[in-house]
Amino acid sequence: PPPPPPPPRAAAAIARRARERTSQMRVRTLADAGDIRDKVALVRVDHNCVKKGVVKDVHRIERTLPTLYNVVERGARPILMTHVNRPRGEDGVIDVDEVNDGVGAVVNVLRVKLGVIFAAPTFKVRADGRGIDWDEVSMSTILEDLRARRIGGVYLPNTRWFDGEEAGAGTEACSALCRRLADLADIYVNDAFGSWQPHASTVEITKYLPSYAGLCMERELRAIEAVLEPKRPFVAIVGGAKVDTKLGTLRAVAKRCDTLILGGVVYNAYLCAKYGIEIEGVSEKDVELAAELLHPEVQAKLVELPVVVESSSLQGCGCVPKEGVCSTPGVMQNGVRAIRIDELQRGASYGYFLDVAASAFDDARVKSVLSNAASIFVNAVMGFTSSGFHEGTTALDHAISSNKLARKYFGGGDTIQEFKSLSPALYLSAVDDPTFYLFTGGGTVLKTLELGGAEELETVKCLLLDKDEETTHVMPKCMTLAECDCASPLDI
């Protein structure tokens, strides 16, 4: 006779997981790796969060801890690798700077958080200046310690110090690096959503080892699918310092969103194109590119932030006169003033527009759009925060957070850094708030939106299941029991 159906509660959970797996792209996950006891897992992470030897974004490291725990709990031994900064010059010479571009600061964070010894081998610098040489002797000893569980893990040097990392597929340097990496491990796990470039450590290595997506990668892929197929109304807020690198993303986002809000230099270039003005620091090329945003389909969705901050200098305290506080709006104070968009004069020249005024988010239309949104995606810093022009970004973060029901997606990088720095209380609450999702890789999010799906990224393509390939993940037997309260880490 057929087995009895599972109790309703368990059946619902199983059905939900089945829907989720079938609705997603078919990625080979760490759960599909089977028995990994006594195996070595080569884990590519995105811990590119070191500036001048200091970890600036612990969030990126913390997001990979579940994968590391999963690997170790199942009996495997981890070897980690990441890239840090961009040490390769235009001449091809790689600057090996342990303080500025090394992984030492990250390793120290892991040692403290995990309470285990992490070995961080140092390799010799090549005489020709093209990075570092592989040290077979050191790695052999360290690998022996790892397998014998005398150390908790290994962290390889900055992958961009290896000449083969960015040499390109098919080159001997790339193949040689992949062979050396593959000799260390039994499986490969990509948990580096933020590293979308097809390098040796993200794509080519999958040709040498059984390869799987880590838990952070899985979460990021689910979140990006939610952005691509959002609950509506969907508001997208995009800014940036370079128009040319954001234009493709803006085209894609404009097609998907219900409302588009701009910030940063992108917004300044748009204002120049629409109102026929000149703004200090905005190039003619950027204005020409931004003219594409005047297309009727984009204009129908674009909501302008009505008040900006003009400054006569790139340096300033960011103090903008507000009615009833400093002086009458529109009057320059210490070279800084708030100016309304509807007061811009065609043909006029203006100073630097270094921020959006906080009062812009009190505008009735802006408030309505943000408060009624069901999904909000933000990849933007409103102002020149390094010179103190941060009121626009702070006001934006508070306006978004005030919508308690919307799903809120923050696009990594500077967006999250400024969120954390300018609104620490909001940031801390957002980390544990299920209505927020903080991406680890802002650039990858934008690239995915531009391409139309994560499955178009080379780093994801190499993790996709073959057409007829079946997953090997087996559900725990206890999940068929009514009283079972087990949940996949991705269901939480």
CSV table of C-alpha atoms in Angstrom, one decimal:
chain,number,residue,atom,x,y,z
A,1,PRO,CA,0.0,0.0,0.0
A,2,PRO,CA,1.2,3.6,-0.6
A,3,PRO,CA,2.7,5.3,2.5
A,4,PRO,CA,0.3,7.5,4.5
A,5,PRO,CA,0.4,11.2,3.6
A,6,PRO,CA,2.4,13.4,6.0
A,7,PRO,CA,0.5,15.5,8.5
A,8,PRO,CA,-0.9,18.8,7.2
A,9,ARG,CA,1.7,20.9,8.9
A,10,ALA,CA,4.6,18.9,7.5
A,11,ALA,CA,2.9,18.6,4.1
A,12,ALA,CA,2.6,22.3,3.8
A,13,ALA,CA,6.2,22.8,4.7
A,14,ILE,CA,7.3,20.2,2.1
A,15,ALA,CA,5.0,21.7,-0.5
A,16,ARG,CA,6.4,25.1,0.1
A,17,ARG,CA,10.0,23.9,-0.3
A,18,ALA,CA,9.1,22.1,-3.5
A,19,ARG,CA,7.6,25.3,-4.9
A,20,GLU,CA,10.6,27.3,-3.9
A,21,ARG,CA,13.0,24.9,-5.5
A,22,THR,CA,11.1,24.5,-8.7
A,23,SER,CA,10.5,28.3,-9.0
A,24,GLN,CA,14.1,29.0,-8.7
A,25,MET,CA,16.9,28.4,-11.2
A,26,ARG,CA,18.3,24.9,-10.7
A,27,VAL,CA,21.5,25.7,-8.9
A,28,ARG,CA,23.7,22.9,-7.4
A,29,THR,CA,23.7,23.8,-3.7
A,30,LEU,CA,25.9,22.8,-0.7
A,31,ALA,CA,22.9,20.6,0.5
A,32,ASP,CA,23.4,18.5,-2.7
A,33,ALA,CA,27.0,17.7,-1.9
A,34,GLY,CA,26.1,14.6,0.0
A,35,ASP,CA,28.5,13.1,2.5
A,36,ILE,CA,31.5,15.4,2.9
A,37,ARG,CA,33.0,14.0,6.0
A,38,ASP,CA,36.8,14.2,6.0
A,39,LYS,CA,36.8,16.1,2.7
A,40,VAL,CA,38.4,19.5,2.1
A,41,ALA,CA,36.1,22.3,0.9
A,42,LEU,CA,37.6,25.1,-1.1
A,43,VAL,CA,35.3,28.0,-0.3
A,44,ARG,CA,35.4,31.2,-2.4
A,45,VAL,CA,34.0,34.1,-0.3
A,46,ASP,CA,33.7,37.8,-1.0
A,47,HIS,CA,35.6,39.4,2.0
A,48,ASN,CA,36.7,42.3,-0.1
A,49,CYS,CA,36.1,44.7,2.8
A,50,VAL,CA,39.6,45.8,3.8
A,51,LYS,CA,40.8,49.3,3.5
A,52,LYS,CA,44.3,50.2,4.6
A,53,GLY,CA,44.5,47.0,6.7
A,54,VAL,CA,41.2,47.6,8.5
A,55,VAL,CA,38.0,45.6,8.0
A,56,LYS,CA,35.3,48.2,7.0
A,57,ASP,CA,32.3,45.9,6.6
A,58,VAL,CA,32.1,43.0,9.1
A,59,HIS,CA,28.6,42.2,7.6
A,60,ARG,CA,30.2,40.6,4.6
A,61,ILE,CA,32.3,38.3,6.8
A,62,GLU,CA,29.3,37.4,9.0
A,63,ARG,CA,27.1,36.5,6.1
A,64,THR,CA,29.5,33.6,5.2
A,65,LEU,CA,29.6,32.1,8.7
A,66,PRO,CA,26.6,29.9,8.1
A,67,THR,CA,28.3,28.2,5.2
A,68,LEU,CA,31.5,27.7,7.2
A,69,TYR,CA,29.6,26.2,10.0
A,70,ASN,CA,27.6,24.0,7.6
A,71,VAL,CA,30.9,22.7,6.1
A,72,VAL,CA,32.5,22.0,9.4
A,73,GLU,CA,29.4,20.6,11.1
A,74,ARG,CA,29.2,18.0,8.3
A,75,GLY,CA,32.8,16.9,8.9
A,76,ALA,CA,34.7,18.8,6.2
A,77,ARG,CA,37.7,21.1,6.5
A,78,PRO,CA,37.5,24.6,5.0
A,79,ILE,CA,40.1,26.5,2.9
A,80,LEU,CA,39.0,30.1,2.2
A,81,MET,CA,40.0,32.5,-0.5
A,82,THR,CA,38.9,36.0,-1.5
A,83,HIS,CA,40.1,38.9,-3.6
A,84,VAL,CA,41.0,42.2,-1.8
A,85,ASN,CA,41.0,45.6,-3.7
A,86,ARG,CA,42.7,45.9,-7.1
A,87,PRO,CA,46.5,45.5,-6.7
A,88,ARG,CA,47.2,45.0,-10.4
A,89,GLY,CA,48.3,48.1,-12.3
A,90,GLU,CA,47.6,48.9,-15.9
A,91,ASP,CA,51.1,47.6,-16.7
A,92,GLY,CA,50.2,44.2,-15.4
A,93,VAL,CA,52.5,44.5,-12.4
A,94,ILE,CA,50.9,43.3,-9.1
A,95,ASP,CA,51.6,45.3,-6.0
A,96,VAL,CA,51.8,42.8,-3.1
A,97,ASP,CA,51.0,44.9,-0.1
A,98,GLU,CA,50.2,42.8,3.0
A,99,VAL,CA,49.0,45.8,5.0
A,100,ASN,CA,46.6,47.4,2.4
A,101,ASP,CA,45.6,44.4,0.4
A,102,GLY,CA,46.2,41.3,2.6
A,103,VAL,CA,43.7,39.0,4.2
A,104,GLY,CA,45.3,39.3,7.7
A,105,ALA,CA,42.6,41.6,9.0
A,106,VAL,CA,39.8,39.3,7.8
A,107,VAL,CA,41.6,36.3,9.4
A,108,ASN,CA,41.8,38.1,12.7
A,109,VAL,CA,38.0,38.6,12.6
A,110,LEU,CA,37.4,34.9,11.9
A,111,ARG,CA,39.7,33.9,14.7
A,112,VAL,CA,37.8,36.0,17.2
A,113,LYS,CA,34.3,35.1,16.0
A,114,LEU,CA,34.9,31.4,15.6
A,115,GLY,CA,37.5,30.8,18.3
A,116,VAL,CA,39.7,28.6,16.1
A,117,ILE,CA,43.1,28.8,14.6
A,118,PHE,CA,43.1,29.9,11.0
A,119,ALA,CA,46.4,29.4,9.1
A,120,ALA,CA,47.2,32.3,6.7
A,121,PRO,CA,50.2,31.3,4.6
A,122,THR,CA,52.5,33.9,3.1
A,123,PHE,CA,54.0,33.2,-0.3
A,124,LYS,CA,57.1,34.8,-1.8
A,125,VAL,CA,56.8,37.7,-4.3
A,126,ARG,CA,57.9,36.9,-7.8
A,127,ALA,CA,61.0,38.6,-9.1
A,128,ASP,CA,59.2,39.8,-12.3
A,129,GLY,CA,56.6,41.7,-10.2
A,130,ARG,CA,53.7,39.6,-11.4
A,131,GLY,CA,52.3,38.7,-8.0
A,132,ILE,CA,53.3,35.7,-5.8
A,133,ASP,CA,54.7,32.2,-6.4
A,134,TRP,CA,52.8,29.1,-5.2
A,135,ASP,CA,54.6,27.5,-2.2
A,136,GLU,CA,54.1,23.8,-2.5
A,137,VAL,CA,56.1,23.0,0.7
A,138,SER,CA,54.2,25.4,3.0
A,139,MET,CA,50.8,24.3,1.6
A,140,SER,CA,51.7,20.6,2.0
A,141,THR,CA,52.4,21.1,5.7
A,142,ILE,CA,49.3,23.3,6.3
A,143,LEU,CA,47.1,20.8,4.4
A,144,GLU,CA,48.4,18.0,6.7
A,145,ASP,CA,47.5,20.1,9.8
A,146,LEU,CA,44.1,20.9,8.4
A,147,ARG,CA,43.2,17.3,7.7
A,148,ALA,CA,44.5,16.3,11.1
A,149,ARG,CA,42.3,19.0,12.7
A,150,ARG,CA,45.2,20.7,14.3
A,151,ILE,CA,43.9,23.9,12.8
A,152,GLY,CA,40.4,25.1,12.1
A,153,GLY,CA,40.9,26.4,8.6
A,154,VAL,CA,43.1,27.9,6.0
A,155,TYR,CA,42.9,31.4,4.4
A,156,LEU,CA,44.9,31.7,1.2
A,157,PRO,CA,46.5,35.0,0.2
A,158,ASN,CA,44.6,37.6,-1.9
A,159,THR,CA,43.6,35.8,-5.1
A,160,ARG,CA,44.5,38.8,-7.1
A,161,TRP,CA,48.1,38.4,-6.1
A,162,PHE,CA,48.2,35.2,-8.3
A,163,ASP,CA,49.0,36.0,-11.9
A,164,GLY,CA,46.6,33.3,-13.1
A,165,GLU,CA,43.5,34.8,-11.3
A,166,GLU,CA,42.7,37.3,-14.0
A,167,ALA,CA,44.8,35.9,-16.8
A,168,GLY,CA,41.7,34.6,-18.6
A,169,ALA,CA,40.2,31.2,-19.5
A,170,GLY,CA,42.4,29.0,-21.5
A,171,THR,CA,45.7,30.6,-20.5
A,172,GLU,CA,48.4,28.5,-19.0
A,173,ALA,CA,48.6,30.9,-16.0
A,174,CYS,CA,44.9,30.4,-15.3
A,175,SER,CA,45.0,26.7,-15.8
A,176,ALA,CA,48.1,26.3,-13.6
A,177,LEU,CA,46.4,28.2,-10.7
A,178,CYS,CA,43.2,26.1,-11.0
A,179,ARG,CA,45.2,22.9,-10.9
A,180,ARG,CA,47.0,24.0,-7.8
A,181,LEU,CA,43.8,25.0,-6.1
A,182,ALA,CA,42.1,21.8,-7.1
A,183,ASP,CA,44.9,19.8,-5.6
A,184,LEU,CA,44.1,21.2,-2.2
A,185,ALA,CA,40.5,20.2,-2.0
A,186,ASP,CA,37.8,17.6,-2.8
A,187,ILE,CA,34.9,20.1,-3.5
A,188,TYR,CA,34.5,23.7,-4.4
A,189,VAL,CA,31.9,26.1,-2.8
A,190,ASN,CA,31.1,29.5,-4.2
A,191,ASP,CA,29.7,31.8,-1.5
A,192,ALA,CA,30.9,35.0,-3.2
A,193,PHE,CA,27.8,36.5,-4.7
A,194,GLY,CA,29.6,39.9,-4.8
A,195,SER,CA,32.4,38.6,-7.1
A,196,TRP,CA,30.6,38.3,-10.4
A,197,GLN,CA,33.7,38.5,-12.7
A,198,PRO,CA,34.6,35.3,-14.4
A,199,HIS,CA,38.0,34.7,-12.8
A,200,ALA,CA,40.0,31.6,-12.1
A,201,SER,CA,38.7,31.4,-8.5
A,202,THR,CA,35.1,32.0,-9.4
A,203,VAL,CA,34.5,30.2,-12.7
A,204,GLU,CA,37.4,28.2,-14.1
A,205,ILE,CA,38.0,26.3,-10.9
A,206,THR,CA,34.5,24.6,-11.4
A,207,LYS,CA,36.0,22.6,-14.3
A,208,TYR,CA,38.3,20.9,-11.8
A,209,LEU,CA,36.2,20.1,-8.8
A,210,PRO,CA,32.6,19.2,-7.9
A,211,SER,CA,31.1,22.7,-7.4
A,212,TYR,CA,28.2,24.0,-5.3
A,213,ALA,CA,26.6,27.3,-4.2
A,214,GLY,CA,27.1,28.2,-0.5
A,215,LEU,CA,24.3,29.4,1.8
A,216,CYS,CA,25.1,33.1,1.3
A,217,MET,CA,25.0,32.6,-2.5
A,218,GLU,CA,21.7,30.8,-2.2
A,219,ARG,CA,20.1,33.6,-0.2
A,220,GLU,CA,21.4,36.3,-2.5
A,221,LEU,CA,20.0,34.4,-5.5
A,222,ARG,CA,16.6,34.2,-3.9
A,223,ALA,CA,16.6,37.8,-3.0
A,224,ILE,CA,17.6,39.0,-6.5
A,225,GLU,CA,14.8,36.9,-7.9
A,226,ALA,CA,12.4,38.8,-5.6
A,227,VAL,CA,13.8,42.1,-7.0
A,228,LEU,CA,13.3,40.8,-10.5
A,229,GLU,CA,9.8,39.7,-9.8
A,230,PRO,CA,8.8,42.1,-7.0
A,231,LYS,CA,5.5,42.7,-5.2
A,232,ARG,CA,4.0,45.9,-6.5
A,233,PRO,CA,4.0,48.9,-6.3
A,234,PHE,CA,7.8,48.6,-6.8
A,235,VAL,CA,10.0,51.6,-6.2
A,236,ALA,CA,13.7,51.6,-7.4
A,237,ILE,CA,16.2,54.2,-6.1
A,238,VAL,CA,19.4,54.3,-8.0
A,239,GLY,CA,22.3,56.7,-7.7
A,240,GLY,CA,26.0,56.7,-8.5
A,241,ALA,CA,29.1,58.8,-9.3
A,242,LYS,CA,29.3,57.6,-13.0
A,243,VAL,CA,26.5,57.8,-15.5
A,244,ASP,CA,28.1,55.5,-18.1
A,245,THR,CA,28.3,52.6,-15.7
A,246,LYS,CA,24.7,53.0,-14.4
A,247,LEU,CA,22.9,53.7,-17.7
A,248,GLY,CA,22.4,50.0,-18.6
A,249,THR,CA,21.1,49.3,-15.2
A,250,LEU,CA,18.8,52.3,-15.2
A,251,ARG,CA,17.3,51.1,-18.5
A,252,ALA,CA,16.6,47.7,-17.1
A,253,VAL,CA,15.3,49.0,-13.8
A,254,ALA,CA,13.0,51.5,-15.5
A,255,LYS,CA,11.3,48.7,-17.4
A,256,ARG,CA,10.7,46.7,-14.2
A,257,CYS,CA,9.8,49.3,-11.6
A,258,ASP,CA,6.6,51.4,-11.1
A,259,THR,CA,8.5,54.4,-9.8
A,260,LEU,CA,12.2,55.4,-10.3
A,261,ILE,CA,14.0,57.9,-8.1
A,262,LEU,CA,17.6,59.0,-8.9
A,263,GLY,CA,20.4,60.3,-6.7
A,264,GLY,CA,24.1,61.4,-6.9
A,265,VAL,CA,25.8,62.5,-10.1
A,266,VAL,CA,23.3,60.4,-12.1
A,267,TYR,CA,20.5,62.8,-10.8
A,268,ASN,CA,22.6,65.8,-11.5
A,269,ALA,CA,23.2,64.8,-15.1
A,270,TYR,CA,19.5,64.1,-15.5
A,271,LEU,CA,18.7,67.6,-14.2
A,272,CYS,CA,21.1,69.2,-16.6
A,273,ALA,CA,19.6,67.2,-19.5
A,274,LYS,CA,16.0,68.0,-18.6
A,275,TYR,CA,16.2,71.6,-17.5
A,276,GLY,CA,19.0,72.8,-19.8
A,277,ILE,CA,21.3,73.9,-17.0
A,278,GLU,CA,25.0,73.5,-16.2
A,279,ILE,CA,26.1,72.0,-12.9
A,280,GLU,CA,29.7,72.2,-11.7
A,281,GLY,CA,31.4,68.8,-12.0
A,282,VAL,CA,28.9,67.3,-14.4
A,283,SER,CA,30.5,66.6,-17.8
A,284,GLU,CA,28.9,67.1,-21.2
A,285,LYS,CA,29.3,63.4,-21.9
A,286,ASP,CA,27.3,62.5,-18.7
A,287,VAL,CA,24.6,65.0,-19.8
A,288,GLU,CA,24.4,63.4,-23.2
A,289,LEU,CA,24.0,60.0,-21.7
A,290,ALA,CA,21.5,61.1,-19.2
A,291,ALA,CA,19.3,62.5,-22.0
A,292,GLU,CA,18.2,58.9,-22.5
A,293,LEU,CA,16.3,59.2,-19.3
A,294,LEU,CA,14.0,61.8,-20.9
A,295,HIS,CA,12.3,59.0,-22.9
A,296,PRO,CA,8.5,59.2,-22.3
A,297,GLU,CA,8.5,55.6,-20.8
A,298,VAL,CA,11.1,56.6,-18.2
A,299,GLN,CA,9.6,60.0,-17.5
A,300,ALA,CA,6.3,58.4,-16.7
A,301,LYS,CA,7.9,56.5,-13.9
A,302,LEU,CA,10.5,59.0,-12.7
A,303,VAL,CA,9.7,61.0,-9.5
A,304,GLU,CA,12.1,64.0,-9.0
A,305,LEU,CA,13.4,64.9,-5.6
A,306,PRO,CA,12.3,68.5,-5.4
A,307,VAL,CA,15.0,70.1,-3.3
A,308,VAL,CA,18.8,69.8,-3.8
A,309,VAL,CA,21.8,71.2,-2.0
A,310,GLU,CA,24.1,73.5,-3.9
A,311,SER,CA,27.6,74.3,-2.8
A,312,SER,CA,30.3,76.6,-4.1
A,313,SER,CA,32.9,74.1,-3.1
A,314,LEU,CA,33.4,70.3,-2.8
A,315,GLN,CA,34.4,71.0,0.8
A,316,GLY,CA,31.8,71.9,3.4
A,317,CYS,CA,30.0,70.9,6.6
A,318,GLY,CA,26.8,69.9,4.9
A,319,CYS,CA,24.8,72.4,6.9
A,320,VAL,CA,21.9,73.5,4.7
A,321,PRO,CA,19.8,76.5,5.8
A,322,LYS,CA,16.2,75.4,6.6
A,323,GLU,CA,13.2,77.7,7.1
A,324,GLY,CA,12.9,78.6,10.8
A,325,VAL,CA,16.4,77.3,11.7
A,326,CYS,CA,19.2,79.1,9.8
A,327,SER,CA,17.7,81.5,7.4
A,328,THR,CA,15.3,81.8,4.5
A,329,PRO,CA,15.6,78.9,2.0
A,330,GLY,CA,17.4,79.9,-1.2
A,331,VAL,CA,20.0,82.1,0.6
A,332,MET,CA,23.6,81.0,0.4
A,333,GLN,CA,25.2,80.4,3.8
A,334,ASN,CA,28.9,79.6,3.9
A,335,GLY,CA,28.6,78.8,0.2
A,336,VAL,CA,25.8,76.2,0.7
A,337,ARG,CA,22.1,76.5,0.1
A,338,ALA,CA,19.0,74.5,-0.6
A,339,ILE,CA,17.5,75.1,-4.0
A,340,ARG,CA,14.2,73.9,-5.4
A,341,ILE,CA,14.1,72.1,-8.7
A,342,ASP,CA,11.2,74.2,-9.9
A,343,GLU,CA,13.3,77.3,-9.4
A,344,LEU,CA,16.1,76.2,-11.8
A,345,GLN,CA,16.6,78.6,-14.7
A,346,ARG,CA,17.2,77.2,-18.2
A,347,GLY,CA,20.6,78.2,-19.5
A,348,ALA,CA,21.9,79.1,-16.0
A,349,SER,CA,25.1,77.7,-14.4
A,350,TYR,CA,25.1,76.4,-10.8
A,351,GLY,CA,27.7,75.3,-8.3
A,352,TYR,CA,28.1,71.7,-7.2
A,353,PHE,CA,24.9,69.8,-6.3
A,354,LEU,CA,26.3,67.8,-3.5
A,355,ASP,CA,23.2,66.4,-1.9
A,356,VAL,CA,19.4,66.1,-1.8
A,357,ALA,CA,17.9,68.2,1.0
A,358,ALA,CA,16.1,66.3,3.7
A,359,SER,CA,13.0,68.3,3.0
A,360,ALA,CA,12.8,66.6,-0.4
A,361,PHE,CA,11.4,63.5,1.4
A,362,ASP,CA,8.7,65.6,3.0
A,363,ASP,CA,7.3,66.3,-0.5
A,364,ALA,CA,3.7,64.9,-0.8
A,365,ARG,CA,4.4,62.9,-3.9
A,366,VAL,CA,7.7,61.4,-2.7
A,367,LYS,CA,6.2,60.5,0.7
A,368,SER,CA,3.2,58.8,-1.0
A,369,VAL,CA,5.4,56.8,-3.4
A,370,LEU,CA,7.6,55.5,-0.6
A,371,SER,CA,4.9,54.9,2.0
A,372,ASN,CA,2.6,53.0,-0.4
A,373,ALA,CA,5.4,50.8,-2.0
A,374,ALA,CA,5.2,47.0,-1.5
A,375,SER,CA,8.8,46.6,-2.6
A,376,ILE,CA,11.7,49.1,-2.5
A,377,PHE,CA,15.2,48.6,-4.0
A,378,VAL,CA,17.9,51.1,-3.2
A,379,ASN,CA,21.4,51.3,-4.6
A,380,ALA,CA,22.2,54.9,-3.9
A,381,VAL,CA,24.0,57.4,-1.8
A,382,MET,CA,22.3,60.7,-2.2
A,383,GLY,CA,25.1,63.1,-1.4
A,384,PHE,CA,28.9,63.7,-1.2
A,385,THR,CA,29.1,62.1,2.3
A,386,SER,CA,32.9,62.3,2.6
A,387,SER,CA,32.6,66.1,2.8
A,388,GLY,CA,29.7,66.0,5.3
A,389,PHE,CA,26.8,66.2,2.8
A,390,HIS,CA,24.8,63.4,4.2
A,391,GLU,CA,21.3,64.7,5.1
A,392,GLY,CA,19.8,63.3,1.9
A,393,THR,CA,21.1,59.8,2.5
A,394,THR,CA,20.0,59.9,6.1
A,395,ALA,CA,16.5,61.2,5.2
A,396,LEU,CA,16.2,58.5,2.5
A,397,ASP,CA,17.1,55.7,5.0
A,398,HIS,CA,14.5,56.9,7.5
A,399,ALA,CA,11.8,57.4,4.8
A,400,ILE,CA,12.4,53.8,3.6
A,401,SER,CA,12.4,52.4,7.1
A,402,SER,CA,9.2,54.1,8.0
A,403,ASN,CA,7.4,51.8,5.5
A,404,LYS,CA,7.0,48.8,7.9
A,405,LEU,CA,5.2,46.5,5.4
A,406,ALA,CA,7.3,46.8,2.3
A,407,ARG,CA,10.1,44.5,1.4
A,408,LYS,CA,13.3,46.6,1.4
A,409,TYR,CA,16.4,45.6,-0.6
A,410,PHE,CA,19.6,47.4,0.0
A,411,GLY,CA,22.1,46.9,-2.8
A,412,GLY,CA,25.4,46.3,-1.0
A,413,GLY,CA,28.7,48.3,-1.2
A,414,ASP,CA,28.5,52.0,-0.4
A,415,THR,CA,24.8,51.9,0.1
A,416,ILE,CA,25.1,49.7,3.1
A,417,GLN,CA,28.3,51.3,4.3
A,418,GLU,CA,26.6,54.7,4.5
A,419,PHE,CA,23.4,53.2,6.0
A,420,LYS,CA,25.5,51.7,8.8
A,421,SER,CA,27.6,54.8,9.3
A,422,LEU,CA,24.8,57.5,9.1
A,423,SER,CA,21.9,55.6,10.7
A,424,PRO,CA,23.5,52.9,13.0
A,425,ALA,CA,20.3,52.3,15.0
A,426,LEU,CA,18.2,51.7,11.8
A,427,TYR,CA,21.0,49.5,10.4
A,428,LEU,CA,21.1,47.3,13.5
A,429,SER,CA,17.4,46.8,13.5
A,430,ALA,CA,17.4,46.1,9.7
A,431,VAL,CA,19.9,43.3,10.1
A,432,ASP,CA,17.3,41.3,12.1
A,433,ASP,CA,14.2,42.6,10.3
A,434,PRO,CA,12.7,40.1,7.9
A,435,THR,CA,11.3,43.0,5.8
A,436,PHE,CA,14.9,44.1,5.0
A,437,TYR,CA,17.5,42.3,2.8
A,438,LEU,CA,21.0,43.7,2.8
A,439,PHE,CA,22.9,42.4,-0.3
A,440,THR,CA,26.6,41.7,0.1
A,441,GLY,CA,27.4,42.7,-3.5
A,442,GLY,CA,25.9,45.9,-4.9
A,443,GLY,CA,27.7,45.7,-8.2
A,444,THR,CA,26.5,42.1,-8.8
A,445,VAL,CA,22.9,43.2,-8.1
A,446,LEU,CA,23.1,45.9,-10.7
A,447,LYS,CA,24.8,43.6,-13.2
A,448,THR,CA,22.1,41.0,-12.7
A,449,LEU,CA,19.3,43.6,-13.2
A,450,GLU,CA,21.0,44.7,-16.3
A,451,LEU,CA,21.3,41.1,-17.7
A,452,GLY,CA,17.8,40.2,-16.7
A,453,GLY,CA,18.6,37.3,-14.3
A,454,ALA,CA,21.4,35.8,-12.2
A,455,GLU,CA,21.5,32.8,-14.5
A,456,GLU,CA,23.2,35.0,-17.0
A,457,LEU,CA,26.2,35.6,-14.8
A,458,GLU,CA,29.1,33.3,-15.6
A,459,THR,CA,29.7,32.7,-11.9
A,460,VAL,CA,26.1,31.2,-11.6
A,461,LYS,CA,26.0,29.4,-15.0
A,462,CYS,CA,28.8,27.1,-13.9
A,463,LEU,CA,26.8,26.1,-10.8
A,464,LEU,CA,23.6,25.3,-12.6
A,465,LEU,CA,22.4,21.7,-12.7
A,466,ASP,CA,22.4,20.0,-16.0
A,467,LYS,CA,19.1,19.6,-17.7
A,468,ASP,CA,18.5,16.0,-16.6
A,469,GLU,CA,20.5,16.2,-13.4
A,470,GLU,CA,18.7,15.4,-10.2
A,471,THR,CA,19.5,16.9,-6.8
A,472,THR,CA,20.7,14.5,-4.1
A,473,HIS,CA,19.5,16.4,-1.0
A,474,VAL,CA,17.6,14.1,1.3
A,475,MET,CA,15.1,15.7,3.7
A,476,PRO,CA,15.4,14.6,7.4
A,477,LYS,CA,12.9,11.9,8.3
A,478,CYS,CA,11.7,13.9,11.3
A,479,MET,CA,10.2,16.5,9.0
A,480,THR,CA,7.4,14.1,8.2
A,481,LEU,CA,6.3,14.3,11.8
A,482,ALA,CA,3.5,16.7,12.9
A,483,GLU,CA,5.5,17.8,15.9
A,484,CYS,CA,8.7,18.5,14.0
A,485,ASP,CA,9.7,22.1,14.0
A,486,CYS,CA,12.8,21.7,11.8
A,487,ALA,CA,13.4,24.3,9.1
A,488,SER,CA,15.9,24.8,6.4
A,489,PRO,CA,18.3,27.7,7.2
A,490,LEU,CA,17.0,29.4,4.0
A,491,ASP,CA,13.4,29.2,5.2
A,492,ILE,CA,14.1,31.5,8.2
